[in-house]
PDB file of C-alpha atoms in Angstrom:
ATOM      1  CA  ALA A   1     126.196  20.227 112.115  1.00 30.00           C
ATOM      2  CA  GLU A   2     129.101  22.781 112.246  1.00 33.00           C
ATOM      3  CA  ALA A   3     127.161  22.433 115.960  1.00 34.00           C
ATOM      4  CA  ALA A   4     130.210  20.438 117.005  1.00 34.00           C
ATOM      5  CA  GLN A   5     133.197  20.687 114.803  1.00 34.00           C
ATOM      6  CA  GLY A   6     135.957  18.307 114.245  1.00 34.00           C
ATOM      7  CA  ALA A   7     138.809  17.371 112.115  1.00 35.00           C
ATOM      8  CA  PRO A   8     137.570  14.262 109.706  1.00 37.00           C
ATOM      9  CA  THR A   9     140.561  14.706 107.345  1.00 40.00           C
ATOM     10  CA  VAL A  10     143.474  16.618 107.554  1.00 41.00           C
ATOM     11  CA  GLY A  11     142.562  19.381 105.638  1.00 40.00           C
ATOM     12  CA  VAL A  12     138.843  19.902 105.886  1.00 42.00           C
ATOM     13  CA  PRO A  13     136.542  20.467 108.996  1.00 41.00           C
ATOM     14  CA  ARG A  14     133.552  18.509 109.405  1.00 47.00           C
ATOM     15  CA  CYS A  15     129.842  19.163 110.233  1.00 49.00           C
ATOM     16  CA  SER A  16     128.364  16.572 112.377  1.00 51.00           C
ATOM     17  CA  VAL A  17     127.281  16.107 115.690  1.00 46.00           C
ATOM     18  CA  PRO A  18     129.761  13.819 117.752  1.00 44.00           C
ATOM     19  CA  GLU A  19     128.711  10.565 118.479  1.00 47.00           C
ATOM     20  CA  PRO A  20     128.093   8.394 120.350  1.00 46.00           C
ATOM     21  CA  LEU A  21     125.735  10.795 121.938  1.00 47.00           C
ATOM     22  CA  PRO A  22     122.325   9.949 122.360  1.00 48.00           C
ATOM     23  CA  PHE A  23     119.920  11.972 121.098  1.00 50.00           C
ATOM     24  CA  ASP A  24     117.018  11.787 123.343  1.00 56.00           C
ATOM     25  CA  GLU A  25     119.472  13.714 126.165  1.00 58.00           C
ATOM     26  CA  PRO A  26     119.719  17.470 126.208  1.00 59.00           C
ATOM     27  CA  LEU A  27     122.707  18.614 124.073  1.00 58.00           C
ATOM     28  CA  PRO A  28     125.218  21.188 125.528  1.00 69.00           C
ATOM     29  CA  LEU A  29     124.527  23.177 121.801  1.00 75.00           C
ATOM     30  CA  LYS A  30     121.526  25.593 121.260  1.00 81.00           C
ATOM     31  CA  ALA A  31     122.492  25.858 117.291  1.00 86.00           C
ATOM     32  CA  GLY A  32     124.459  25.241 114.884  1.00 88.00           C
ATOM     33  CA  ILE A  33     126.322  26.906 111.473  1.00 91.00           C
ATOM     34  CA  SER A  34     127.846  24.791 108.616  1.00 92.00           C
ATOM     35  CA  ILE A  35     129.904  27.273 106.011  1.00 93.00           C
ATOM     36  CA  SER A  36     130.919  25.620 102.429  1.00 92.00           C
ATOM     37  CA  ASN A  37     130.302  21.828 104.083  1.00 91.00           C
ATOM     38  CA  PRO A  38     131.342  19.330 101.496  1.00 91.00           C
ATOM     39  CA  PHE A  39     128.824  16.604 103.213  1.00 92.00           C
ATOM     40  CA  ASP A  40     130.432  13.440 101.607  1.00 92.00           C
ATOM     41  CA  PHE A  41     134.679  13.234 102.018  1.00 92.00           C
ATOM     42  CA  GLY A  42     133.969   9.898 100.061  1.00 91.00           C
ATOM     43  CA  LYS A  43     133.030  11.702  96.794  1.00 91.00           C
ATOM     44  CA  LEU A  44     135.499  14.965  97.568  1.00 91.00           C
ATOM     45  CA  SER A  45     138.487  12.758  98.200  1.00 91.00           C
ATOM     46  CA  GLN A  46     137.351  11.110  94.441  1.00 91.00           C
ATOM     47  CA  THR A  47     137.473  14.996  93.165  1.00 90.00           C
ATOM     48  CA  LEU A  48     140.484  16.177  94.664  1.00 91.00           C
ATOM     49  CA  ARG A  49     142.127  12.980  92.940  1.00 91.00           C
ATOM     50  CA  LYS A  50     141.604  14.616  89.498  1.00 91.00           C
ATOM     51  CA  PRO A  51     144.858  15.799  87.883  1.00 93.00           C
ATOM     52  CA  ILE A  52     143.486  19.465  87.983  1.00 92.00           C
ATOM     53  CA  ASN A  53     142.164  19.279  91.334  1.00 91.00           C
ATOM     54  CA  SER A  54     145.347  17.546  92.922  1.00 93.00           C
ATOM     55  CA  VAL A  55     147.570  20.383  91.399  1.00 94.00           C
ATOM     56  CA  LEU A  56     145.409  23.433  92.775  1.00 92.00           C
ATOM     57  CA  PHE A  57     143.774  21.830  95.919  1.00 92.00           C
ATOM     58  CA  SER A  58     145.305  18.723  97.045  1.00 94.00           C
ATOM     59  CA  ARG A  59     149.127  18.861  96.830  1.00 95.00           C
ATOM     60  CA  PRO A  60     149.109  22.721  98.107  1.00 95.00           C
ATOM     61  CA  LEU A  61     146.684  21.708 100.775  1.00 93.00           C
ATOM     62  CA  ALA A  62     149.153  18.386 101.587  1.00 94.00           C
ATOM     63  CA  PHE A  63     152.005  21.048 101.470  1.00 94.00           C
ATOM     64  CA  PHE A  64     150.548  23.532 103.946  1.00 93.00           C
ATOM     65  CA  MET A  65     149.573  20.721 106.479  1.00 90.00           C
ATOM     66  CA  LYS A  66     152.873  18.802 106.572  1.00 90.00           C
ATOM     67  CA  ARG A  67     154.805  22.126 107.157  1.00 90.00           C
ATOM     68  CA  HIS A  68     152.449  22.609 110.135  1.00 88.00           C
ATOM     69  CA  MET A  69     151.875  19.006 111.038  1.00 85.00           C
ATOM     70  CA  LEU A  70     155.566  18.018 110.710  1.00 86.00           C
ATOM     71  CA  THR A  71     157.636  20.350 112.741  1.00 86.00           C
ATOM     72  CA  LYS A  72     160.976  19.143 114.194  1.00 84.00           C
ATOM     73  CA  SER A  73     159.116  18.743 117.637  1.00 85.00           C
ATOM     74  CA  ASN A  74     156.160  17.228 116.397  1.00 84.00           C
ATOM     75  CA  ILE A  75     158.506  14.621 114.500  1.00 86.00           C
ATOM     76  CA  SER A  76     160.186  14.037 117.713  1.00 86.00           C
ATOM     77  CA  VAL A  77     156.958  13.219 119.506  1.00 84.00           C
ATOM     78  CA  PHE A  78     155.443  11.188 116.739  1.00 81.00           C
ATOM     79  CA  GLN A  79     158.793   9.047 117.029  1.00 83.00           C
ATOM     80  CA  GLN A  80     158.686   8.512 120.312  1.00 83.00           C
ATOM     81  CA  ALA A  81     155.226   7.160 119.851  1.00 77.00           C
ATOM     82  CA  GLY A  82     156.430   4.302 117.669  1.00 78.00           C
ATOM     83  CA  VAL A  83     155.154   6.120 114.430  1.00 78.00           C
ATOM     84  CA  ASN A  84     156.875   6.029 111.265  1.00 83.00           C
ATOM     85  CA  VAL A  85     157.426   9.656 110.085  1.00 87.00           C
ATOM     86  CA  LYS A  86     159.125   8.729 106.643  1.00 89.00           C
ATOM     87  CA  PRO A  87     155.583   7.960 104.882  1.00 90.00           C
ATOM     88  CA  LEU A  88     153.943  11.314 106.219  1.00 88.00           C
ATOM     89  CA  LEU A  89     157.368  13.395 104.980  1.00 88.00           C
ATOM     90  CA  GLN A  90     156.690  11.208 101.425  1.00 92.00           C
ATOM     91  CA  ALA A  91     152.936  12.412 101.643  1.00 93.00           C
ATOM     92  CA  LYS A  92     152.200  14.230  98.415  1.00 94.00           C
ATOM     93  CA  THR A  93     148.026  14.948  98.388  1.00 95.00           C
ATOM     94  CA  LEU A  94     145.346  15.002 101.257  1.00 93.00           C
ATOM     95  CA  TRP A  95     144.632  11.571 100.452  1.00 94.00           C
ATOM     96  CA  ASP A  96     147.919  10.274 101.101  1.00 94.00           C
ATOM     97  CA  LEU A  97     148.288  12.224 104.741  1.00 92.00           C
ATOM     98  CA  ASP A  98     145.050  10.480 105.676  1.00 93.00           C
ATOM     99  CA  ASP A  99     145.755   7.070 104.405  1.00 92.00           C
ATOM    100  CA  ARG A 100     149.267   7.276 106.192  1.00 89.00           C
ATOM    101  CA  TYR A 101     148.231   9.357 109.664  1.00 87.00           C
ATOM    102  CA  SER A 102     144.427  10.431 110.060  1.00 88.00           C
ATOM    103  CA  LYS A 103     142.749   6.881 109.465  1.00 90.00           C
ATOM    104  CA  TYR A 104     145.245   5.755 112.398  1.00 85.00           C
ATOM    105  CA  VAL A 105     144.452   8.354 114.761  1.00 83.00           C
ATOM    106  CA  TYR A 106     140.549   7.571 114.484  1.00 87.00           C
ATOM    107  CA  GLY A 107     140.876   3.933 114.492  1.00 88.00           C
ATOM    108  CA  PHE A 108     140.141   3.036 110.888  1.00 91.00           C
ATOM    109  CA  GLU A 109     141.753   0.334 108.833  1.00 91.00           C
ATOM    110  CA  ARG A 110     140.613   1.400 105.129  1.00 94.00           C
ATOM    111  CA  VAL A 111     140.608   5.627 104.353  1.00 94.00           C
ATOM    112  CA  GLU A 112     137.441   5.020 102.612  1.00 94.00           C
ATOM    113  CA  GLU A 113     135.836   4.042 105.802  1.00 95.00           C
ATOM    114  CA  TYR A 114     137.384   6.884 107.642  1.00 93.00           C
ATOM    115  CA  TYR A 115     135.545   9.339 105.308  1.00 94.00           C
ATOM    116  CA  ASP A 116     132.611   7.809 104.904  1.00 93.00           C
ATOM    117  CA  LYS A 117     132.007   7.291 108.808  1.00 91.00           C
ATOM    118  CA  SER A 118     133.267  11.365 108.966  1.00 89.00           C
ATOM    119  CA  SER A 119     131.023  12.596 106.424  1.00 92.00           C
ATOM    120  CA  SER A 120     128.139  14.876 107.401  1.00 91.00           C
ATOM    121  CA  TYR A 121     124.992  14.165 105.133  1.00 91.00           C
ATOM    122  CA  PRO A 122     123.440  11.048 107.244  1.00 90.00           C
ATOM    123  CA  PHE A 123     123.619  13.120 110.324  1.00 91.00           C
ATOM    124  CA  VAL A 124     121.447  16.194 108.658  1.00 92.00           C
ATOM    125  CA  ARG A 125     118.218  14.707 109.170  1.00 92.00           C
ATOM    126  CA  ARG A 126     119.042  13.920 113.035  1.00 90.00           C
ATOM    127  CA  VAL A 127     120.214  16.751 114.112  1.00 89.00           C
ATOM    128  CA  PRO A 128     117.886  18.234 116.977  1.00 87.00           C
ATOM    129  CA  MET A 129     118.977  21.687 116.859  1.00 87.00           C
ATOM    130  CA  PRO A 130     118.229  24.548 114.637  1.00 90.00           C
ATOM    131  CA  LEU A 131     120.948  24.466 111.640  1.00 92.00           C
ATOM    132  CA  PHE A 132     121.900  26.364 109.261  1.00 94.00           C
ATOM    133  CA  CYS A 133     123.950  25.741 106.375  1.00 94.00           C
ATOM    134  CA  LEU A 134     125.598  28.205 103.958  1.00 94.00           C
ATOM    135  CA  ASN A 135     126.922  26.165 100.284  1.00 94.00           C
ATOM    136  CA  ALA A 136     128.273  27.860  97.059  1.00 93.00           C
ATOM    137  CA  ILE A 137     127.226  25.398  93.674  1.00 92.00           C
ATOM    138  CA  ASP A 138     130.376  26.306  92.498  1.00 90.00           C
ATOM    139  CA  ASP A 139     132.318  25.273  95.385  1.00 91.00           C
ATOM    140  CA  PRO A 140     135.213  22.673  94.097  1.00 88.00           C
ATOM    141  CA  PHE A 141     135.211  21.270  97.359  1.00 88.00           C
ATOM    142  CA  LEU A 142     131.296  20.475  96.756  1.00 87.00           C
ATOM    143  CA  PRO A 143     131.384  17.533  94.305  1.00 80.00           C
ATOM    144  CA  GLY A 144     128.857  17.267  92.215  1.00 78.00           C
ATOM    145  CA  GLY A 145     127.663  20.623  93.128  1.00 80.00           C
ATOM    146  CA  LYS A 146     123.922  20.893  94.211  1.00 82.00           C
ATOM    147  CA  ASP A 147     123.936  16.837  93.183  1.00 83.00           C
ATOM    148  CA  CYS A 148     126.368  16.443  96.264  1.00 85.00           C
ATOM    149  CA  VAL A 149     123.609  18.369  98.733  1.00 91.00           C
ATOM    150  CA  PRO A 150     121.209  15.922 101.116  1.00 92.00           C
ATOM    151  CA  LEU A 151     118.554  17.986  99.811  1.00 93.00           C
ATOM    152  CA  ASP A 152     116.029  15.410 101.264  1.00 93.00           C
ATOM    153  CA  ALA A 153     117.760  15.134 104.703  1.00 94.00           C
ATOM    154  CA  PHE A 154     117.507  19.140 104.991  1.00 94.00           C
ATOM    155  CA  ARG A 155     113.420  18.783 103.458  1.00 94.00           C
ATOM    156  CA  GLU A 156     112.949  16.422 106.244  1.00 94.00           C
ATOM    157  CA  ASN A 157     114.260  17.918 108.736  1.00 94.00           C
ATOM    158  CA  PRO A 158     112.244  21.027 110.134  1.00 93.00           C
ATOM    159  CA  ARG A 159     115.225  22.370 111.875  1.00 91.00           C
ATOM    160  CA  ALA A 160     117.950  22.367 109.306  1.00 93.00           C
ATOM    161  CA  LEU A 161     117.965  25.388 106.406  1.00 92.00           C
ATOM    162  CA  ILE A 162     119.804  25.102 103.634  1.00 93.00           C
ATOM    163  CA  ALA A 163     121.221  27.948 101.510  1.00 93.00           C
ATOM    164  CA  LEU A 164     122.604  27.658  98.029  1.00 93.00           C
ATOM    165  CA  THR A 165     124.071  30.294  96.034  1.00 92.00           C
ATOM    166  CA  ARG A 166     125.176  29.700  92.327  1.00 90.00           C
ATOM    167  CA  ARG A 167     128.255  31.376  93.169  1.00 89.00           C
ATOM    168  CA  GLY A 168     130.586  32.023  95.791  1.00 89.00           C
ATOM    169  CA  GLY A 169     133.416  29.226  95.933  1.00 88.00           C
ATOM    170  CA  HIS A 170     134.657  27.781  99.045  1.00 89.00           C
ATOM    171  CA  ILE A 171     134.143  30.205 101.474  1.00 88.00           C
ATOM    172  CA  GLY A 172     134.260  32.982  99.029  1.00 85.00           C
ATOM    173  CA  TRP A 173     131.348  35.357  99.297  1.00 87.00           C
ATOM    174  CA  GLY A 174     131.719  38.906  99.026  1.00 73.00           C
ATOM    175  CA  LEU A 175     130.104  42.650  98.479  1.00 64.00           C
ATOM    176  CA  ARG A 176     130.304  43.234  94.339  1.00 65.00           C
ATOM    177  CA  GLU A 177     130.864  47.403  96.219  1.00 62.00           C
ATOM    178  CA  ARG A 178     133.330  46.273  99.221  1.00 64.00           C
ATOM    179  CA  PRO A 179     134.257  42.970  98.594  1.00 60.00           C
ATOM    180  CA  THR A 180     136.355  42.754 101.387  1.00 60.00           C
ATOM    181  CA  ASP A 181     133.496  42.903 103.932  1.00 67.00           C
ATOM    182  CA  GLY A 182     131.756  40.066 102.793  1.00 78.00           C
ATOM    183  CA  TRP A 183     128.283  38.897 101.986  1.00 86.00           C
ATOM    184  CA  MET A 184     128.702  35.927 103.978  1.00 89.00           C
ATOM    185  CA  VAL A 185     129.493  37.478 107.134  1.00 87.00           C
ATOM    186  CA  ASN A 186     126.391  39.630 107.054  1.00 87.00           C
ATOM    187  CA  VAL A 187     124.132  36.946 106.231  1.00 90.00           C
ATOM    188  CA  ILE A 188     125.569  34.915 109.118  1.00 90.00           C
ATOM    189  CA  MET A 189     124.870  37.627 111.459  1.00 90.00           C
ATOM    190  CA  GLN A 190     121.542  37.855 110.912  1.00 91.00           C
ATOM    191  CA  VAL A 191     121.206  34.130 111.288  1.00 91.00           C
ATOM    192  CA  LEU A 192     123.121  34.077 114.723  1.00 88.00           C
ATOM    193  CA  GLN A 193     121.111  37.298 115.438  1.00 89.00           C
ATOM    194  CA  ARG A 194     117.965  35.244 115.015  1.00 87.00           C
ATOM    195  CA  PHE A 195     119.040  31.965 116.477  1.00 84.00           C
ATOM    196  CA  ILE A 196     119.957  34.037 119.768  1.00 81.00           C
ATOM    197  CA  HIS A 197     116.569  35.229 119.771  1.00 78.00           C
ATOM    198  CA  VAL A 198     114.764  31.616 119.173  1.00 69.00           C
ATOM    199  CA  THR A 199     116.681  30.208 121.632  1.00 66.00           C
ATOM    200  CA  THR A 200     116.564  32.942 124.697  1.00 66.00           C
ATOM    201  CA  THR A 201     112.537  32.944 123.946  1.00 64.00           C
ATOM    202  CA  THR A 202     112.370  29.167 124.175  1.00 61.00           C
ATOM    203  CA  THR A 203     113.918  29.118 127.319  1.00 57.00           C
ATOM    204  CA  THR A 204     112.210  31.769 128.913  1.00 59.00           C
ATOM    205  CA  ALA A 205     109.300  30.249 128.012  1.00 58.00           C
ATOM    206  CA  ASN A 206     110.548  27.166 129.289  1.00 60.00           C
ATOM    207  CA  LYS A 207     111.164  28.351 132.770  1.00 60.00           C
ATOM    208  CA  SER A 208     107.848  30.016 133.288  1.00 57.00           C
TER     209      SER A 208
END
């Protein structure tokens, strides 16, 4: 899970253990924390293509990503590599960018296959180290709310724990009295301290 963060879509990070990696061998990771993970990029893509979500999220994010990705120097590199940048320049949504760029970078023929392989929900039940996920049901990037969360996978994996809040949006938790302090930060710090304690204790016990 966020133990190894990658970028399966242009705009959204993923939460999965890198593949291929045999799970019977030690991982160079002790624990993981995932925040506002959408779990299923295929469903997320469908949600972002709805008219209101396209206007509010997909198009602005695509514009932001294009502005940072398609600089003059990058365009020169793309052209030298034989990449046709015209379709990228004409991309309007995140789906456009993934269909015209990301899927090729990661070696997929169809963007749907790219989303499916990049989604993290199949990995939750297999994560071999402590994993804490924090999600809000009203997160616009969590399509279907609670229904999109692989709760059965969390129940099957004793190492994986998820905290679901009714409100919080996409990485939007805060304290009522001090919104800038961030309730999320407090929770994450407590979890990290617990992870450090557990992993340190386990390592010391194994050495002795």
